mmCIF file of C-alpha atoms in Angstrom:
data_model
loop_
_atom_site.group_PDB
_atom_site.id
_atom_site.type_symbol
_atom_site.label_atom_id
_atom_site.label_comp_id
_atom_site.label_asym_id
_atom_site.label_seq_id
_atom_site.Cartn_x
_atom_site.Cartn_y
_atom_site.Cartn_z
ATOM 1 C CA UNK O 1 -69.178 -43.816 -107.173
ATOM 2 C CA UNK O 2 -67.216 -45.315 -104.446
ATOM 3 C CA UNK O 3 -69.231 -46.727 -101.751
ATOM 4 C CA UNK O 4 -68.048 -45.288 -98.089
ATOM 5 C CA UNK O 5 -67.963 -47.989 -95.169
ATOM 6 C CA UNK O 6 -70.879 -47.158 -92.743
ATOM 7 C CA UNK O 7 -69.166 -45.511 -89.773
ATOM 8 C CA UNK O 8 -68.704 -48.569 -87.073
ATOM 9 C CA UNK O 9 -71.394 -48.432 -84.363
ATOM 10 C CA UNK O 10 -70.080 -46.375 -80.925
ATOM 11 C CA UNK O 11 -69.930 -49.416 -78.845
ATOM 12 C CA UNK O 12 -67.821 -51.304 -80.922
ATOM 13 C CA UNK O 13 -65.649 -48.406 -81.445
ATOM 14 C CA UNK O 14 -65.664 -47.815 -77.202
ATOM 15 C CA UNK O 15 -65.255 -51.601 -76.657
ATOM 16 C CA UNK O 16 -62.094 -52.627 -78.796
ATOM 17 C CA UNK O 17 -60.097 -48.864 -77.766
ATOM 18 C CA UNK O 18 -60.631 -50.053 -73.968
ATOM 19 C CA UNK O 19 -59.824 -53.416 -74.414
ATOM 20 C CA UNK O 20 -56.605 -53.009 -76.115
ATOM 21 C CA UNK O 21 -55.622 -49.881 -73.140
ATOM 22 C CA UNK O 22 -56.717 -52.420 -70.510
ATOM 23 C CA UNK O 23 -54.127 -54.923 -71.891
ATOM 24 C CA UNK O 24 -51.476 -52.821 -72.495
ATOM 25 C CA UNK O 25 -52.053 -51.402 -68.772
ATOM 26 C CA UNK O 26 -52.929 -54.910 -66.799
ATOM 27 C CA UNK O 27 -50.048 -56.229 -68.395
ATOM 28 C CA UNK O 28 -47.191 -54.780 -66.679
ATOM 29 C CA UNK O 29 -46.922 -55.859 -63.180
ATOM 30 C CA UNK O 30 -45.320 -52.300 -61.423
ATOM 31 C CA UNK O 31 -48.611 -50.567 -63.185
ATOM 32 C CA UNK O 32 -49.897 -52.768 -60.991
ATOM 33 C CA UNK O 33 -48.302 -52.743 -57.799
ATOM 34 C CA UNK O 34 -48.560 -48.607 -57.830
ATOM 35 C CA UNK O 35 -52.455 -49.204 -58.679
ATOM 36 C CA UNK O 36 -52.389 -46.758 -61.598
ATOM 37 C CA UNK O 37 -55.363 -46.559 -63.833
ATOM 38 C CA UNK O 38 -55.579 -44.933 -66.808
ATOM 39 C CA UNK O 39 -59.123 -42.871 -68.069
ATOM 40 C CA UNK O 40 -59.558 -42.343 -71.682
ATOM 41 C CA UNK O 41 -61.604 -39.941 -73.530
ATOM 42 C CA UNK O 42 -61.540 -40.695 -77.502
ATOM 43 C CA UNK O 43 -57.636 -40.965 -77.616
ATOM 44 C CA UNK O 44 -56.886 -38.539 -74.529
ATOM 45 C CA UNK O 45 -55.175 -40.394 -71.560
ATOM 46 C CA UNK O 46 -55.027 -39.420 -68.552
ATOM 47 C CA UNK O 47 -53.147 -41.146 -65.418
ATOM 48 C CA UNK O 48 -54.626 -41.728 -62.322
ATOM 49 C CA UNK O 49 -52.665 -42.700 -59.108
ATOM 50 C CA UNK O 50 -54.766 -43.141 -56.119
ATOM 51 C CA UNK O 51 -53.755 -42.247 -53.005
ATOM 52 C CA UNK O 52 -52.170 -45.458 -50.941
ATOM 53 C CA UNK O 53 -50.182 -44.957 -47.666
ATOM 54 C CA UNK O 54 -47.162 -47.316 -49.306
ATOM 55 C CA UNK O 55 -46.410 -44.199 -51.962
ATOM 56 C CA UNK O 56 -45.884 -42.182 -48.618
ATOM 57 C CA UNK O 57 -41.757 -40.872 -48.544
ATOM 58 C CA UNK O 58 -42.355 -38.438 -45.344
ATOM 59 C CA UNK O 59 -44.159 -39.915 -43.103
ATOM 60 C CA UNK O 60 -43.915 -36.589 -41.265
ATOM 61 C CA UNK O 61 -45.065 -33.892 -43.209
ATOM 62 C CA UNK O 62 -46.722 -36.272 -44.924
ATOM 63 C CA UNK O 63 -45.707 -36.331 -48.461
ATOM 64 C CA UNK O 64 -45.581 -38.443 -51.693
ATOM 65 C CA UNK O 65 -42.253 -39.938 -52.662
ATOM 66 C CA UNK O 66 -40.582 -38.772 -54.736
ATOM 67 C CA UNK O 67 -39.848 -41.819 -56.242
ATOM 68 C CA UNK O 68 -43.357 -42.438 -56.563
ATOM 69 C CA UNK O 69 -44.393 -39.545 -58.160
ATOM 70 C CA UNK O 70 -41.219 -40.444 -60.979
ATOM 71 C CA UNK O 71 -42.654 -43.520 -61.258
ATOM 72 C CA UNK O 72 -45.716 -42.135 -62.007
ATOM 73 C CA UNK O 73 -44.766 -39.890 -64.757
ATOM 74 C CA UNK O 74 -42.651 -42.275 -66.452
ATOM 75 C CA UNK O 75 -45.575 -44.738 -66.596
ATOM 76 C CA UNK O 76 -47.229 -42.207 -67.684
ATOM 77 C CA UNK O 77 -45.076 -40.962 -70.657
ATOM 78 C CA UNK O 78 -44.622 -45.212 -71.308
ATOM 79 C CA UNK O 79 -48.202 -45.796 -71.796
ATOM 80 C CA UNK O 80 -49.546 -42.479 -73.500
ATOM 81 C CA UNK O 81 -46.105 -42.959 -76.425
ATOM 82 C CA UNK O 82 -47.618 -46.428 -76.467
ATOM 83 C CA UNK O 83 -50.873 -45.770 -76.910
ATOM 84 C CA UNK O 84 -50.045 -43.273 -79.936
ATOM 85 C CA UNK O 85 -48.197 -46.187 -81.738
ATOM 86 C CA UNK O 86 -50.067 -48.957 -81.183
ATOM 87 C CA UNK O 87 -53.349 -46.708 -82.136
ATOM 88 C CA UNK O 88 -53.308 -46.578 -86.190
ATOM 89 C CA UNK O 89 -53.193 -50.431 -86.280
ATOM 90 C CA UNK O 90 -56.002 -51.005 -83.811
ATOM 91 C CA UNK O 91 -58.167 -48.797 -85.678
ATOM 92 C CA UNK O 92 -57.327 -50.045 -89.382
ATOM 93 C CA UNK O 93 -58.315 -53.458 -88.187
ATOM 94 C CA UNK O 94 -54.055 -54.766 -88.670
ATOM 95 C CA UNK O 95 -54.373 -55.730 -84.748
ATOM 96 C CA UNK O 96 -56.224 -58.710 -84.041
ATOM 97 C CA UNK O 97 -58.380 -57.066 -80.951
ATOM 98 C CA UNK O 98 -60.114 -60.372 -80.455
ATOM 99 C CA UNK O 99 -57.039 -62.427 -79.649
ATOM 100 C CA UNK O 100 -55.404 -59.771 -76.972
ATOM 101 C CA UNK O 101 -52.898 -60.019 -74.518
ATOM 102 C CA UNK O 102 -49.162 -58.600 -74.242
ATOM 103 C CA UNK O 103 -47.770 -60.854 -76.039
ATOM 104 C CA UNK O 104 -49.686 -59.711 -78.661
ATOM 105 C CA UNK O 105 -48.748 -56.168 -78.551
ATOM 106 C CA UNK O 106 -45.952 -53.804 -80.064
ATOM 107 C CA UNK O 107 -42.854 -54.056 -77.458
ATOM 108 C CA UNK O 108 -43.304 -51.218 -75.074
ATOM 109 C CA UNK O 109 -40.586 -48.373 -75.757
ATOM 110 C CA UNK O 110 -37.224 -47.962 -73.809
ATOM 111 C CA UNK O 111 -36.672 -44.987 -71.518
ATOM 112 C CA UNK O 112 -33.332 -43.223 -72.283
ATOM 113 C CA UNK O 113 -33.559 -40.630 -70.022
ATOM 114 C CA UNK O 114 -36.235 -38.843 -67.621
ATOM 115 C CA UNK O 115 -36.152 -36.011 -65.912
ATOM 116 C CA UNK O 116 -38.738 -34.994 -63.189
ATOM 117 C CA UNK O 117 -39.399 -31.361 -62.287
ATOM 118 C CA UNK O 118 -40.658 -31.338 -58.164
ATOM 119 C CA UNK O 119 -43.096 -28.408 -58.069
ATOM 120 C CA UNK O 120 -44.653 -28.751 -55.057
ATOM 121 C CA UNK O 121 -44.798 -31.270 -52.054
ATOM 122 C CA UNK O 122 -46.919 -34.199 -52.955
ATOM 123 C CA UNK O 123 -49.959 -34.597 -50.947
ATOM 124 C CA UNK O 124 -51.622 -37.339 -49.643
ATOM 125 C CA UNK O 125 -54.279 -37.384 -52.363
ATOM 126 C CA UNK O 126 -55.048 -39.142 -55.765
ATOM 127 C CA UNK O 127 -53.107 -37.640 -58.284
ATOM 128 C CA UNK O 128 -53.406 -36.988 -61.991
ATOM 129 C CA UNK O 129 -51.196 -36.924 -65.000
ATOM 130 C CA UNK O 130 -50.997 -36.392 -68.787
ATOM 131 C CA UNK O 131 -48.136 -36.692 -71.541
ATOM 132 C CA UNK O 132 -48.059 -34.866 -74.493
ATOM 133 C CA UNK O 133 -45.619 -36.085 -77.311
ATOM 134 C CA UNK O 134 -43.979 -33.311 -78.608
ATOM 135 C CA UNK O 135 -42.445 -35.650 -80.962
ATOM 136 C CA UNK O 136 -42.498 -39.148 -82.472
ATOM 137 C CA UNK O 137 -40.016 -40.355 -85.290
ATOM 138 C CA UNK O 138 -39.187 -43.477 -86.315
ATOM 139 C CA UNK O 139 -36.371 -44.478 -83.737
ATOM 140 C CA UNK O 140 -36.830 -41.790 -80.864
ATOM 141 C CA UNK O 141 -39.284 -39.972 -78.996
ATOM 142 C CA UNK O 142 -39.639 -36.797 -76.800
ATOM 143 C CA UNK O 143 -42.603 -36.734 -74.002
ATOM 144 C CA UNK O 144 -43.385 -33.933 -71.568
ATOM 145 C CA UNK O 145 -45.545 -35.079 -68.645
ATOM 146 C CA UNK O 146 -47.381 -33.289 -66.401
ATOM 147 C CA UNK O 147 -49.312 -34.225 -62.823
ATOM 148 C CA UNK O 148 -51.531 -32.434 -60.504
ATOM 149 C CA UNK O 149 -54.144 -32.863 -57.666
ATOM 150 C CA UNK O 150 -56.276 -30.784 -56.631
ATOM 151 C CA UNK O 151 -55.934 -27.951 -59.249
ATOM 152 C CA UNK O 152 -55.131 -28.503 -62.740
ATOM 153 C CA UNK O 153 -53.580 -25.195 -63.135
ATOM 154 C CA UNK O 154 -51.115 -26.252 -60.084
ATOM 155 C CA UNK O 155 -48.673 -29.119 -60.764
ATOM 156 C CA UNK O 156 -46.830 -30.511 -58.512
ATOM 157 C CA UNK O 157 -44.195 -32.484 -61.003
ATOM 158 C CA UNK O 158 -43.156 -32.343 -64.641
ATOM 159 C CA UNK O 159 -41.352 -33.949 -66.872
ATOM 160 C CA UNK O 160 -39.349 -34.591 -69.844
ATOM 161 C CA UNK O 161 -38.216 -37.854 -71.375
ATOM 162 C CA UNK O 162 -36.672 -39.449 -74.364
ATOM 163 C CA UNK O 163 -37.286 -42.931 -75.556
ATOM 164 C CA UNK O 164 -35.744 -45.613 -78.162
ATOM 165 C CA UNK O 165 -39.526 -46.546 -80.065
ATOM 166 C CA UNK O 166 -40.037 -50.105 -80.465
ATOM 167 C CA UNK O 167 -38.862 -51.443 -84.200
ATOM 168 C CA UNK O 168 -41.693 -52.056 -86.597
ATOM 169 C CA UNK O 169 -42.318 -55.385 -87.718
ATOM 170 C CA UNK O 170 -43.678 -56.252 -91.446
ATOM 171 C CA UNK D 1 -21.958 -44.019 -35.419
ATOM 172 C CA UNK D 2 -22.694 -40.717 -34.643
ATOM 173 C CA UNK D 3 -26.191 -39.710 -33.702
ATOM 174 C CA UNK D 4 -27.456 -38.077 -36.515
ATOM 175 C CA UNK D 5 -26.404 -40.366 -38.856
ATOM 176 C CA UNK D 6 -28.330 -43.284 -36.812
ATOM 177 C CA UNK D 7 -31.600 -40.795 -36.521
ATOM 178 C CA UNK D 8 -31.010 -40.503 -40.497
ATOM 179 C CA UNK D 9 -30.685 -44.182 -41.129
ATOM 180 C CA UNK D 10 -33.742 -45.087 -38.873
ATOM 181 C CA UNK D 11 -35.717 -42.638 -40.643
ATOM 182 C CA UNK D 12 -34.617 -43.775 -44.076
ATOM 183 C CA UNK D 13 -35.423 -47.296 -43.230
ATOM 184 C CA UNK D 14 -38.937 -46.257 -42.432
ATOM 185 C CA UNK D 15 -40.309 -44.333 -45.356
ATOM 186 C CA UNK D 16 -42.834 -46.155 -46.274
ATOM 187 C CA UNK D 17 -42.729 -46.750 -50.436
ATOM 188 C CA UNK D 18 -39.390 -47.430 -49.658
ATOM 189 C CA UNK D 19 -40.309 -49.946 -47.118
ATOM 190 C CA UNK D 20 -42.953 -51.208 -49.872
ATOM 191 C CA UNK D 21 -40.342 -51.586 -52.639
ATOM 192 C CA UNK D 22 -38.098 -53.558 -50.145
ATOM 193 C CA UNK D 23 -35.172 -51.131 -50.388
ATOM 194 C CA UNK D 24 -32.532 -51.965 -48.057
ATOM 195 C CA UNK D 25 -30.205 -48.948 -47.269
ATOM 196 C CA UNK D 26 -26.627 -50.516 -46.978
ATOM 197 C CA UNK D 27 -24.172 -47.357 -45.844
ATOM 198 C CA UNK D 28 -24.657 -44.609 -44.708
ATOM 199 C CA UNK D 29 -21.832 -42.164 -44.193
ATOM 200 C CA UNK D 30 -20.454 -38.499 -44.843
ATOM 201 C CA UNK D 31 -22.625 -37.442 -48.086
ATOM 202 C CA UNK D 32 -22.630 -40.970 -49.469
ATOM 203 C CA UNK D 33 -25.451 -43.346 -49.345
ATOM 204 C CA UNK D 34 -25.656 -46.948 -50.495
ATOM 205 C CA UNK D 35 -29.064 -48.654 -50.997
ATOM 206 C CA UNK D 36 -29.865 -52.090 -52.775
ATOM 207 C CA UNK D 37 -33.310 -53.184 -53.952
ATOM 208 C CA UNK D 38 -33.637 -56.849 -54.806
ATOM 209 C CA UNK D 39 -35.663 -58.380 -57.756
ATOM 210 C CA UNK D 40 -39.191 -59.302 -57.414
ATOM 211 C CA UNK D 41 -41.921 -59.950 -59.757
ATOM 212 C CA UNK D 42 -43.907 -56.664 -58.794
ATOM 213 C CA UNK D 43 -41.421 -54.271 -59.890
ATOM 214 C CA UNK D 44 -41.483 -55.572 -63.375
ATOM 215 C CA UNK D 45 -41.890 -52.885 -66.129
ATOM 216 C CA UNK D 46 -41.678 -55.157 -69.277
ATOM 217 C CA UNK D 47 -43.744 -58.320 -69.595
ATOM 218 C CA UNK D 48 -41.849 -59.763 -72.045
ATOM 219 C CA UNK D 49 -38.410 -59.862 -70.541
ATOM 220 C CA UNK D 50 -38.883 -59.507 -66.779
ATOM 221 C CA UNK D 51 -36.755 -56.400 -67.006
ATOM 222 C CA UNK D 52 -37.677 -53.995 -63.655
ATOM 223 C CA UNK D 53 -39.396 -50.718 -64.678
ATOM 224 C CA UNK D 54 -37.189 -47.936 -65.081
ATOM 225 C CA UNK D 55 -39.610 -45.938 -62.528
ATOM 226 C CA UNK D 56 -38.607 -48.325 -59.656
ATOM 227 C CA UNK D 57 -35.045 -47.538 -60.521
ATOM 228 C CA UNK D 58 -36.424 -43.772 -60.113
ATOM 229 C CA UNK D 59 -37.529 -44.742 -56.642
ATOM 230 C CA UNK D 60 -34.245 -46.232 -55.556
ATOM 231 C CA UNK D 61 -32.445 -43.462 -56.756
ATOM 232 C CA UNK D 62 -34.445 -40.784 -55.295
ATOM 233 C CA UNK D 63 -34.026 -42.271 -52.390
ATOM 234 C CA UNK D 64 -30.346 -42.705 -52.235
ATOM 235 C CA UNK D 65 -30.099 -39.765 -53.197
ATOM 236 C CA UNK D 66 -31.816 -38.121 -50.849
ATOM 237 C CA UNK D 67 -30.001 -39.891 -48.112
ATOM 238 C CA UNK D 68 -27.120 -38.995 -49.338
ATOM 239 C CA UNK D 69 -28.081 -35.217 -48.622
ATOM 240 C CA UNK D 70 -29.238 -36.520 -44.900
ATOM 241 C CA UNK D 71 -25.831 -38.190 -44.141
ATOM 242 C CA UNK D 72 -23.937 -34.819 -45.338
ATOM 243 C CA UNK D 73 -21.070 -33.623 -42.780
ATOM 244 C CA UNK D 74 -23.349 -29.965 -43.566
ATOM 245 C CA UNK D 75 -25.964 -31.757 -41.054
ATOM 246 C CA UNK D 76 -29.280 -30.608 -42.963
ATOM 247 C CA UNK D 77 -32.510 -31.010 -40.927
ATOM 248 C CA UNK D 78 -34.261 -32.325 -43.743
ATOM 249 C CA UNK D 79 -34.374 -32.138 -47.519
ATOM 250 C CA UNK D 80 -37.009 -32.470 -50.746
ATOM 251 C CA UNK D 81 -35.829 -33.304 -54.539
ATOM 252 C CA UNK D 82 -35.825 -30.277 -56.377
ATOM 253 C CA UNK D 83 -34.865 -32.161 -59.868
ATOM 254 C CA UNK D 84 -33.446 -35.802 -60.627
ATOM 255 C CA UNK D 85 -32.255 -36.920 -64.290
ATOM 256 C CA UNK D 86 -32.169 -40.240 -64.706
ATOM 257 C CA UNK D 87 -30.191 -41.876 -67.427
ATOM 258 C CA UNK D 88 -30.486 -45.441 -68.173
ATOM 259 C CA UNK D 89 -27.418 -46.779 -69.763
ATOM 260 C CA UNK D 90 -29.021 -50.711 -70.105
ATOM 261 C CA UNK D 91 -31.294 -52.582 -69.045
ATOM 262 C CA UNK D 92 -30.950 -54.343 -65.590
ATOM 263 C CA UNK D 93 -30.650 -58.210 -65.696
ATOM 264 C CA UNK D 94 -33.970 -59.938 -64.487
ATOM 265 C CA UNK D 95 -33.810 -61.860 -61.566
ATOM 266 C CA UNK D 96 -30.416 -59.570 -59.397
ATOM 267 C CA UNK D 97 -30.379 -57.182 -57.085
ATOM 268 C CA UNK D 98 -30.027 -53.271 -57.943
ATOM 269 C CA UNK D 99 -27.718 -51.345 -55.869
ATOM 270 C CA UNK D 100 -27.058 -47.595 -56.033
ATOM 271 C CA UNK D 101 -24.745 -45.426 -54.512
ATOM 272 C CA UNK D 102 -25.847 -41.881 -54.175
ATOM 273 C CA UNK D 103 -23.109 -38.747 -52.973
ATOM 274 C CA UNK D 104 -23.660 -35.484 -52.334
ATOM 275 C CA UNK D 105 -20.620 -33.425 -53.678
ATOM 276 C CA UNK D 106 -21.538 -29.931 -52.717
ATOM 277 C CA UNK D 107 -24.081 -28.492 -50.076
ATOM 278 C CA UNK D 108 -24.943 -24.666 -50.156
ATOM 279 C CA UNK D 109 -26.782 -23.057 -47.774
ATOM 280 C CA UNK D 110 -30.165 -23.609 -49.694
ATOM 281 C CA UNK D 111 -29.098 -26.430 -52.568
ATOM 282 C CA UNK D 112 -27.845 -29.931 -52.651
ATOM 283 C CA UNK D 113 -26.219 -31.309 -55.307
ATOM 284 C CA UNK D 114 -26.323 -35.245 -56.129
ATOM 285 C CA UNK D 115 -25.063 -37.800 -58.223
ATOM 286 C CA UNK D 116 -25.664 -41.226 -57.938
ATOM 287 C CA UNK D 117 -25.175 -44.566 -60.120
ATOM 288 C CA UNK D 118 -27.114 -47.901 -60.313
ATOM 289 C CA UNK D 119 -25.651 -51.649 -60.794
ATOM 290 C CA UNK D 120 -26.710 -54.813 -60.657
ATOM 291 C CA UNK D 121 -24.481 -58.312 -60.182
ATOM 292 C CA UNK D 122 -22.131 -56.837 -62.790
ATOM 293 C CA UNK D 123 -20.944 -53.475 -61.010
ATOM 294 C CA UNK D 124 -18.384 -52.396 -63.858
ATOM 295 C CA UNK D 125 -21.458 -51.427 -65.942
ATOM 296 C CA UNK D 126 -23.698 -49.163 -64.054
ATOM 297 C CA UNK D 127 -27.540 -49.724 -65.289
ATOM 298 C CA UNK D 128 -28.412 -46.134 -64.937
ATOM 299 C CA UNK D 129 -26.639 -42.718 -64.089
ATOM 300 C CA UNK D 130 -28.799 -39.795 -61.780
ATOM 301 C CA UNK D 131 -27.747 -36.293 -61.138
ATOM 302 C CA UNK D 132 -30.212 -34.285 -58.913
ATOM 303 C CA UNK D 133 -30.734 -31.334 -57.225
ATOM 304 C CA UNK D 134 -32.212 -31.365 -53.362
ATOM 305 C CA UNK D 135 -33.236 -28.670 -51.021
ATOM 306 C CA UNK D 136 -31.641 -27.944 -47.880
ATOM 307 C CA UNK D 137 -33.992 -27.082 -44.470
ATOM 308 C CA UNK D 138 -32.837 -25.181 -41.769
ATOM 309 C CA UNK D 139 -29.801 -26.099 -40.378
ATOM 310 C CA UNK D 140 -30.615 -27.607 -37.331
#
């Protein structure tokens, strides 16, 4: 009879999936500076961009840039396709999770070409996005984000994107 | 200068993430916009290599962009992105300045149409390539 591990206790499970999305996230520096955090239920992401007068464009009406709200779907799409790759090896054990940081991670992939989808004015509010990967080979990628505020059912920005995945090493 | 093109600069100049990325708009003229964002450590999207994040390249071109709509002959009182594609061609070298230059080609009564290309120190090969639709507000 073959012997099944004992499933790993919650906490340890909780700790090492956070630690390895903190790194990934802390360590890039415009993350950062737009004050993005990301919120993770089992392997769901979403994006959180809280509201800061610096991501105003219009200072009239007023209204998110739209720069901004780019910015925040690509990092978006960036860290979700990350997240995906990076996630077989940090569950199997084949990333060292003690001995974190970015140098230590998979090479983040490379943006060919993004295009956002302006709904709806931006408000001054938090806002909230999620990517779904509609696919994943082995050299490309295709993303569709999408970001909201106050109503889920009422985005303000989409978009599509296609990326160059990081090459595998071993 | 005429005077709607220096209400259009001042009010570029002011919008704040703009102001925040340290975007300096450089002309301003007849449908074209030029706007330069120097290097700094905040904007960078990979770790590894210092290269900027493609979304602050997003930013600048928005921007231009959009400025290019302001500046058009057409005089638009205002104007929103509808849609911006972004294609980047290579990766900007860490450490210069990224300049775009953003025109708008054709103006309907409701729709502005964009293009725009990003360089750094080595202006033959543009970093990144952005077509984009705007909107166009009442006409004075």
């Amino acid at each position: 009879m073959n012997k099944r591990r004992p499933p790993e206790p919650v906490q340890v499970v909780k700790k090492r999936r956070d630690a390895v999305l903190r790194t990934m996230v802390e360590g890039v520096p415009y993350i950062q500076f737009l004050g993005i955090e990301f919120e993770r239920r089992g392997d769901e992401l979403t994006a959180v961009m809280p509201f800061d007068q610096s991501l105003i464009g219009n200072p009239i009406l007023p209204a998110l840039h739209g720069g901004a709200t780019a910015a925040f779907l690509e990092v978006t799409a960036i860290i979700t396709l990350s997240w995906g790759l990076i996630w077989e090896d940090m569950e199997s054990g084949a990333l060292d999770v003690n001995n974190l940081d970015h140098s230590h991670l998979p090479r983040l992939p490379k943006t060919v070409d993004f295009t956002v989808d302006y709904l709806r004015t931006g408000l001054p509010r938090d806002a909230y996005a999620r990517a779904r990967i509609n696919r994943s080979g082995r050299r490309y990628a295709s993303v569709h984000v999408e970001a909201w505020q106050d109503n889920r059912s009422k985005l303000f920005a989409q978009a599509t994107g296609h990326f160059v995945l990081p090459t595998r090493q071993g | 200068m005429s005077d709607k093109i220096k209400m259009a600069r001042q009010f570029i100049q002011a919008l704040p993430h703009s102001v925040a990325l340290g975007m300096h708009l450089d002309e301003l003229d007849n449908g074209t916009a030029v706007i330069s964002m120097p290097y700094s450590e905040k904007l960078i999207g990979d770790p590894k290599t210092g290269v900027v994040h493609g979304g602050a390249v997003s930013a600048l071109m928005d921007t231009s962009c959009g400025a290019a709509v302001m500046s058009h002959p057409s005089n638009p009182a205002g104007t929103a992105t509808l849609d911006l594609r972004i294609e980047y061609l290579r990766a900007a070298t860490p450490g210069q300045k990224i300049t775009t230059r953003a025109t708008c080609y054709h103006v309907t009564r409701s729709v502005a149409f964009v293009r725009a290309a990003a360089s750094d120190d080595d202006i033959e090969n543009p970093v990144a390539i952005a077509t984009g639709t705007f909107t166009v507000e009442g006409h004075k």
